[in-house]
Amino acid sequence: MSDHEEVIDTQEVEIPVEATSGQMSVEDALQEVLRRALIHDGLARGLKEAVKALDRRQAHLAVLCESCTESEYLKLVEALCAEHNINLIKVSDAKKLGEWAGLCKIDREGNARKVVGCSCVAVTDFGEESEAMNVLLDYFKSR
């Protein structure tokens, strides 16, 4: 034990938090919602799982890839969403949707490797409420 104590002067610095509601795009919000749903085991990935969730009315949101070549696939998902009043959003790239849905390996640097394309994802559990979820819900209300 020393009789000389060092006193460290600490200051609390306030860091301004950006207002994400005006700056967050719908695509960024969708990515965040899918990430949170994946953490809370609330994603149905692929046609079989997604159609089961949509038909049972367990899904809150469906995400469909526009580049899908099967027209019956698109018609089925769109019809189930319309019949059960489930929000549907379309994305452009299947690989991007697969990465967002967790169908990839993450390397040491945090980059996605071996990404598998995904044509349909249904969100059955949003997880915790977030700003991204509110951005998506506002987007659906405005459409």
PDB file of C-alpha atoms in Angstrom:
ATOM      1  CA  MET A   1       0.000   0.000   0.000  1.00  0.00           C
ATOM      2  CA  SER A   2       1.317   3.357  -0.929  1.00  0.00           C
ATOM      3  CA  ASP A   3       0.437   6.575   0.803  1.00  0.00           C
ATOM      4  CA  HIS A   4       0.391   8.391  -2.547  1.00  0.00           C
ATOM      5  CA  GLU A   5      -2.845   7.915  -4.491  1.00  0.00           C
ATOM      6  CA  GLU A   6      -3.213   8.995  -8.076  1.00  0.00           C
ATOM      7  CA  VAL A   7      -6.341  10.904  -8.864  1.00  0.00           C
ATOM      8  CA  ILE A   8      -7.490  10.483 -12.418  1.00  0.00           C
ATOM      9  CA  ASP A   9      -9.730  13.229 -13.697  1.00  0.00           C
ATOM     10  CA  THR A  10     -12.513  11.815 -15.838  1.00  0.00           C
ATOM     11  CA  GLN A  11     -14.897  13.740 -17.955  1.00  0.00           C
ATOM     12  CA  GLU A  12     -18.184  12.610 -19.376  1.00  0.00           C
ATOM     13  CA  VAL A  13     -18.344  13.493 -23.022  1.00  0.00           C
ATOM     14  CA  GLU A  14     -21.704  13.491 -24.706  1.00  0.00           C
ATOM     15  CA  ILE A  15     -21.618  11.970 -28.173  1.00  0.00           C
ATOM     16  CA  PRO A  16     -24.460  13.103 -30.399  1.00  0.00           C
ATOM     17  CA  VAL A  17     -26.556  10.230 -31.701  1.00  0.00           C
ATOM     18  CA  GLU A  18     -27.705  10.621 -35.281  1.00  0.00           C
ATOM     19  CA  ALA A  19     -31.417  10.669 -35.872  1.00  0.00           C
ATOM     20  CA  THR A  20     -31.748   7.502 -37.932  1.00  0.00           C
ATOM     21  CA  SER A  21     -35.435   7.792 -38.757  1.00  0.00           C
ATOM     22  CA  GLY A  22     -34.892  10.388 -41.465  1.00  0.00           C
ATOM     23  CA  GLN A  23     -31.581   8.996 -42.694  1.00  0.00           C
ATOM     24  CA  MET A  24     -32.254   5.243 -42.673  1.00  0.00           C
ATOM     25  CA  SER A  25     -33.352   3.904 -46.039  1.00  0.00           C
ATOM     26  CA  VAL A  26     -35.952   1.168 -46.360  1.00  0.00           C
ATOM     27  CA  GLU A  27     -33.269  -1.268 -47.526  1.00  0.00           C
ATOM     28  CA  ASP A  28     -31.070  -0.533 -44.496  1.00  0.00           C
ATOM     29  CA  ALA A  29     -34.074  -0.885 -42.205  1.00  0.00           C
ATOM     30  CA  LEU A  30     -34.967  -4.213 -43.816  1.00  0.00           C
ATOM     31  CA  GLN A  31     -31.413  -5.474 -43.338  1.00  0.00           C
ATOM     32  CA  GLU A  32     -31.502  -4.497 -39.645  1.00  0.00           C
ATOM     33  CA  VAL A  33     -34.933  -6.091 -39.095  1.00  0.00           C
ATOM     34  CA  LEU A  34     -33.803  -9.332 -40.738  1.00  0.00           C
ATOM     35  CA  ARG A  35     -30.644  -9.377 -38.623  1.00  0.00           C
ATOM     36  CA  ARG A  36     -32.605  -8.916 -35.392  1.00  0.00           C
ATOM     37  CA  ALA A  37     -35.178 -11.518 -36.426  1.00  0.00           C
ATOM     38  CA  LEU A  38     -32.367 -13.978 -37.191  1.00  0.00           C
ATOM     39  CA  ILE A  39     -30.913 -13.451 -33.716  1.00  0.00           C
ATOM     40  CA  HIS A  40     -34.321 -14.122 -32.113  1.00  0.00           C
ATOM     41  CA  ASP A  41     -34.964 -17.185 -34.344  1.00  0.00           C
ATOM     42  CA  GLY A  42     -37.818 -15.428 -36.113  1.00  0.00           C
ATOM     43  CA  LEU A  43     -36.979 -16.098 -39.768  1.00  0.00           C
ATOM     44  CA  ALA A  44     -38.523 -18.643 -42.115  1.00  0.00           C
ATOM     45  CA  ARG A  45     -36.030 -18.997 -44.973  1.00  0.00           C
ATOM     46  CA  GLY A  46     -36.839 -20.587 -48.292  1.00  0.00           C
ATOM     47  CA  LEU A  47     -40.085 -21.391 -50.069  1.00  0.00           C
ATOM     48  CA  LYS A  48     -41.244 -24.293 -47.902  1.00  0.00           C
ATOM     49  CA  GLU A  49     -40.713 -22.588 -44.531  1.00  0.00           C
ATOM     50  CA  ALA A  50     -41.995 -19.219 -45.737  1.00  0.00           C
ATOM     51  CA  VAL A  51     -45.181 -20.639 -47.275  1.00  0.00           C
ATOM     52  CA  LYS A  52     -45.892 -22.597 -44.080  1.00  0.00           C
ATOM     53  CA  ALA A  53     -45.493 -19.430 -41.998  1.00  0.00           C
ATOM     54  CA  LEU A  54     -47.607 -17.357 -44.421  1.00  0.00           C
ATOM     55  CA  ASP A  55     -50.379 -19.970 -44.608  1.00  0.00           C
ATOM     56  CA  ARG A  56     -50.542 -20.332 -40.808  1.00  0.00           C
ATOM     57  CA  ARG A  57     -50.646 -16.522 -40.487  1.00  0.00           C
ATOM     58  CA  GLN A  58     -47.543 -16.592 -38.288  1.00  0.00           C
ATOM     59  CA  ALA A  59     -45.591 -14.212 -40.517  1.00  0.00           C
ATOM     60  CA  HIS A  60     -45.605 -10.450 -39.936  1.00  0.00           C
ATOM     61  CA  LEU A  61     -43.568  -9.613 -43.033  1.00  0.00           C
ATOM     62  CA  ALA A  62     -42.515 -11.381 -46.234  1.00  0.00           C
ATOM     63  CA  VAL A  63     -39.483 -10.520 -48.350  1.00  0.00           C
ATOM     64  CA  LEU A  64     -39.431 -11.711 -51.954  1.00  0.00           C
ATOM     65  CA  CYS A  65     -36.634 -11.551 -54.528  1.00  0.00           C
ATOM     66  CA  GLU A  66     -37.560  -9.852 -57.823  1.00  0.00           C
ATOM     67  CA  SER A  67     -34.990 -11.818 -59.832  1.00  0.00           C
ATOM     68  CA  CYS A  68     -36.721 -15.158 -59.228  1.00  0.00           C
ATOM     69  CA  THR A  69     -37.282 -16.998 -62.520  1.00  0.00           C
ATOM     70  CA  GLU A  70     -40.251 -19.120 -61.415  1.00  0.00           C
ATOM     71  CA  SER A  71     -43.457 -17.163 -61.977  1.00  0.00           C
ATOM     72  CA  GLU A  72     -45.526 -19.679 -59.947  1.00  0.00           C
ATOM     73  CA  TYR A  73     -43.224 -19.077 -57.003  1.00  0.00           C
ATOM     74  CA  LEU A  74     -43.853 -15.331 -57.157  1.00  0.00           C
ATOM     75  CA  LYS A  75     -47.613 -15.782 -57.626  1.00  0.00           C
ATOM     76  CA  LEU A  76     -47.882 -18.142 -54.636  1.00  0.00           C
ATOM     77  CA  VAL A  77     -46.086 -15.843 -52.202  1.00  0.00           C
ATOM     78  CA  GLU A  78     -47.881 -12.721 -53.469  1.00  0.00           C
ATOM     79  CA  ALA A  79     -51.281 -14.454 -53.270  1.00  0.00           C
ATOM     80  CA  LEU A  80     -50.701 -15.703 -49.705  1.00  0.00           C
ATOM     81  CA  CYS A  81     -49.591 -12.242 -48.600  1.00  0.00           C
ATOM     82  CA  ALA A  82     -52.633 -10.624 -50.213  1.00  0.00           C
ATOM     83  CA  GLU A  83     -55.039 -13.217 -48.789  1.00  0.00           C
ATOM     84  CA  HIS A  84     -53.783 -12.932 -45.206  1.00  0.00           C
ATOM     85  CA  ASN A  85     -52.981  -9.170 -45.289  1.00  0.00           C
ATOM     86  CA  ILE A  86     -49.262  -9.703 -44.686  1.00  0.00           C
ATOM     87  CA  ASN A  87     -46.842  -6.966 -45.728  1.00  0.00           C
ATOM     88  CA  LEU A  88     -44.679  -7.888 -48.722  1.00  0.00           C
ATOM     89  CA  ILE A  89     -41.484  -6.169 -49.772  1.00  0.00           C
ATOM     90  CA  LYS A  90     -39.343  -7.030 -52.797  1.00  0.00           C
ATOM     91  CA  VAL A  91     -35.566  -6.868 -53.077  1.00  0.00           C
ATOM     92  CA  SER A  92     -33.478  -6.956 -56.229  1.00  0.00           C
ATOM     93  CA  ASP A  93     -30.788  -9.560 -55.541  1.00  0.00           C
ATOM     94  CA  ALA A  94     -31.135 -13.124 -54.194  1.00  0.00           C
ATOM     95  CA  LYS A  95     -27.525 -13.233 -52.950  1.00  0.00           C
ATOM     96  CA  LYS A  96     -28.053 -10.046 -50.954  1.00  0.00           C
ATOM     97  CA  LEU A  97     -31.246 -11.464 -49.403  1.00  0.00           C
ATOM     98  CA  GLY A  98     -29.418 -14.710 -48.603  1.00  0.00           C
ATOM     99  CA  GLU A  99     -26.664 -12.794 -46.861  1.00  0.00           C
ATOM    100  CA  TRP A 100     -29.182 -10.765 -44.833  1.00  0.00           C
ATOM    101  CA  ALA A 101     -31.032 -13.960 -43.878  1.00  0.00           C
ATOM    102  CA  GLY A 102     -27.837 -15.567 -42.574  1.00  0.00           C
ATOM    103  CA  LEU A 103     -27.323 -18.074 -45.388  1.00  0.00           C
ATOM    104  CA  CYS A 104     -23.558 -17.524 -45.541  1.00  0.00           C
ATOM    105  CA  LYS A 105     -20.309 -18.082 -43.711  1.00  0.00           C
ATOM    106  CA  ILE A 106     -18.590 -15.155 -42.003  1.00  0.00           C
ATOM    107  CA  ASP A 107     -14.781 -15.095 -42.159  1.00  0.00           C
ATOM    108  CA  ARG A 108     -12.391 -13.688 -39.546  1.00  0.00           C
ATOM    109  CA  GLU A 109     -12.545 -10.178 -40.989  1.00  0.00           C
ATOM    110  CA  GLY A 110     -16.348 -10.175 -40.823  1.00  0.00           C
ATOM    111  CA  ASN A 111     -16.897 -10.514 -44.569  1.00  0.00           C
ATOM    112  CA  ALA A 112     -19.562 -12.839 -45.941  1.00  0.00           C
ATOM    113  CA  ARG A 113     -18.248 -15.902 -47.780  1.00  0.00           C
ATOM    114  CA  LYS A 114     -20.095 -18.705 -49.562  1.00  0.00           C
ATOM    115  CA  VAL A 115     -23.332 -16.730 -49.808  1.00  0.00           C
ATOM    116  CA  VAL A 116     -26.338 -18.814 -50.833  1.00  0.00           C
ATOM    117  CA  GLY A 117     -29.086 -17.064 -52.765  1.00  0.00           C
ATOM    118  CA  CYS A 118     -32.519 -16.916 -51.166  1.00  0.00           C
ATOM    119  CA  SER A 119     -35.743 -16.060 -52.980  1.00  0.00           C
ATOM    120  CA  CYS A 120     -38.161 -15.773 -50.079  1.00  0.00           C
ATOM    121  CA  VAL A 121     -37.955 -14.970 -46.367  1.00  0.00           C
ATOM    122  CA  ALA A 122     -40.799 -14.594 -43.874  1.00  0.00           C
ATOM    123  CA  VAL A 123     -40.349 -12.783 -40.563  1.00  0.00           C
ATOM    124  CA  THR A 124     -42.315 -14.559 -37.823  1.00  0.00           C
ATOM    125  CA  ASP A 125     -40.746 -12.747 -34.863  1.00  0.00           C
ATOM    126  CA  PHE A 126     -39.307  -9.230 -35.097  1.00  0.00           C
ATOM    127  CA  GLY A 127     -37.387  -9.688 -31.847  1.00  0.00           C
ATOM    128  CA  GLU A 128     -36.959  -6.467 -29.938  1.00  0.00           C
ATOM    129  CA  GLU A 129     -38.559  -3.270 -31.128  1.00  0.00           C
ATOM    130  CA  SER A 130     -36.138  -1.040 -32.990  1.00  0.00           C
ATOM    131  CA  GLU A 131     -35.982   2.129 -35.047  1.00  0.00           C
ATOM    132  CA  ALA A 132     -35.543   0.017 -38.190  1.00  0.00           C
ATOM    133  CA  MET A 133     -38.796  -1.811 -37.505  1.00  0.00           C
ATOM    134  CA  ASN A 134     -40.591   1.512 -37.102  1.00  0.00           C
ATOM    135  CA  VAL A 135     -39.123   2.755 -40.411  1.00  0.00           C
ATOM    136  CA  LEU A 136     -40.437  -0.368 -42.169  1.00  0.00           C
ATOM    137  CA  LEU A 137     -43.882  -0.106 -40.576  1.00  0.00           C
ATOM    138  CA  ASP A 138     -44.099   3.570 -41.579  1.00  0.00           C
ATOM    139  CA  TYR A 139     -43.096   2.582 -45.118  1.00  0.00           C
ATOM    140  CA  PHE A 140     -45.936   0.044 -45.277  1.00  0.00           C
ATOM    141  CA  LYS A 141     -48.452   2.563 -43.903  1.00  0.00           C
ATOM    142  CA  SER A 142     -47.469   5.125 -46.555  1.00  0.00           C
ATOM    143  CA  ARG A 143     -47.897   2.672 -49.449  1.00  0.00           C
TER     144      ARG A 143
END
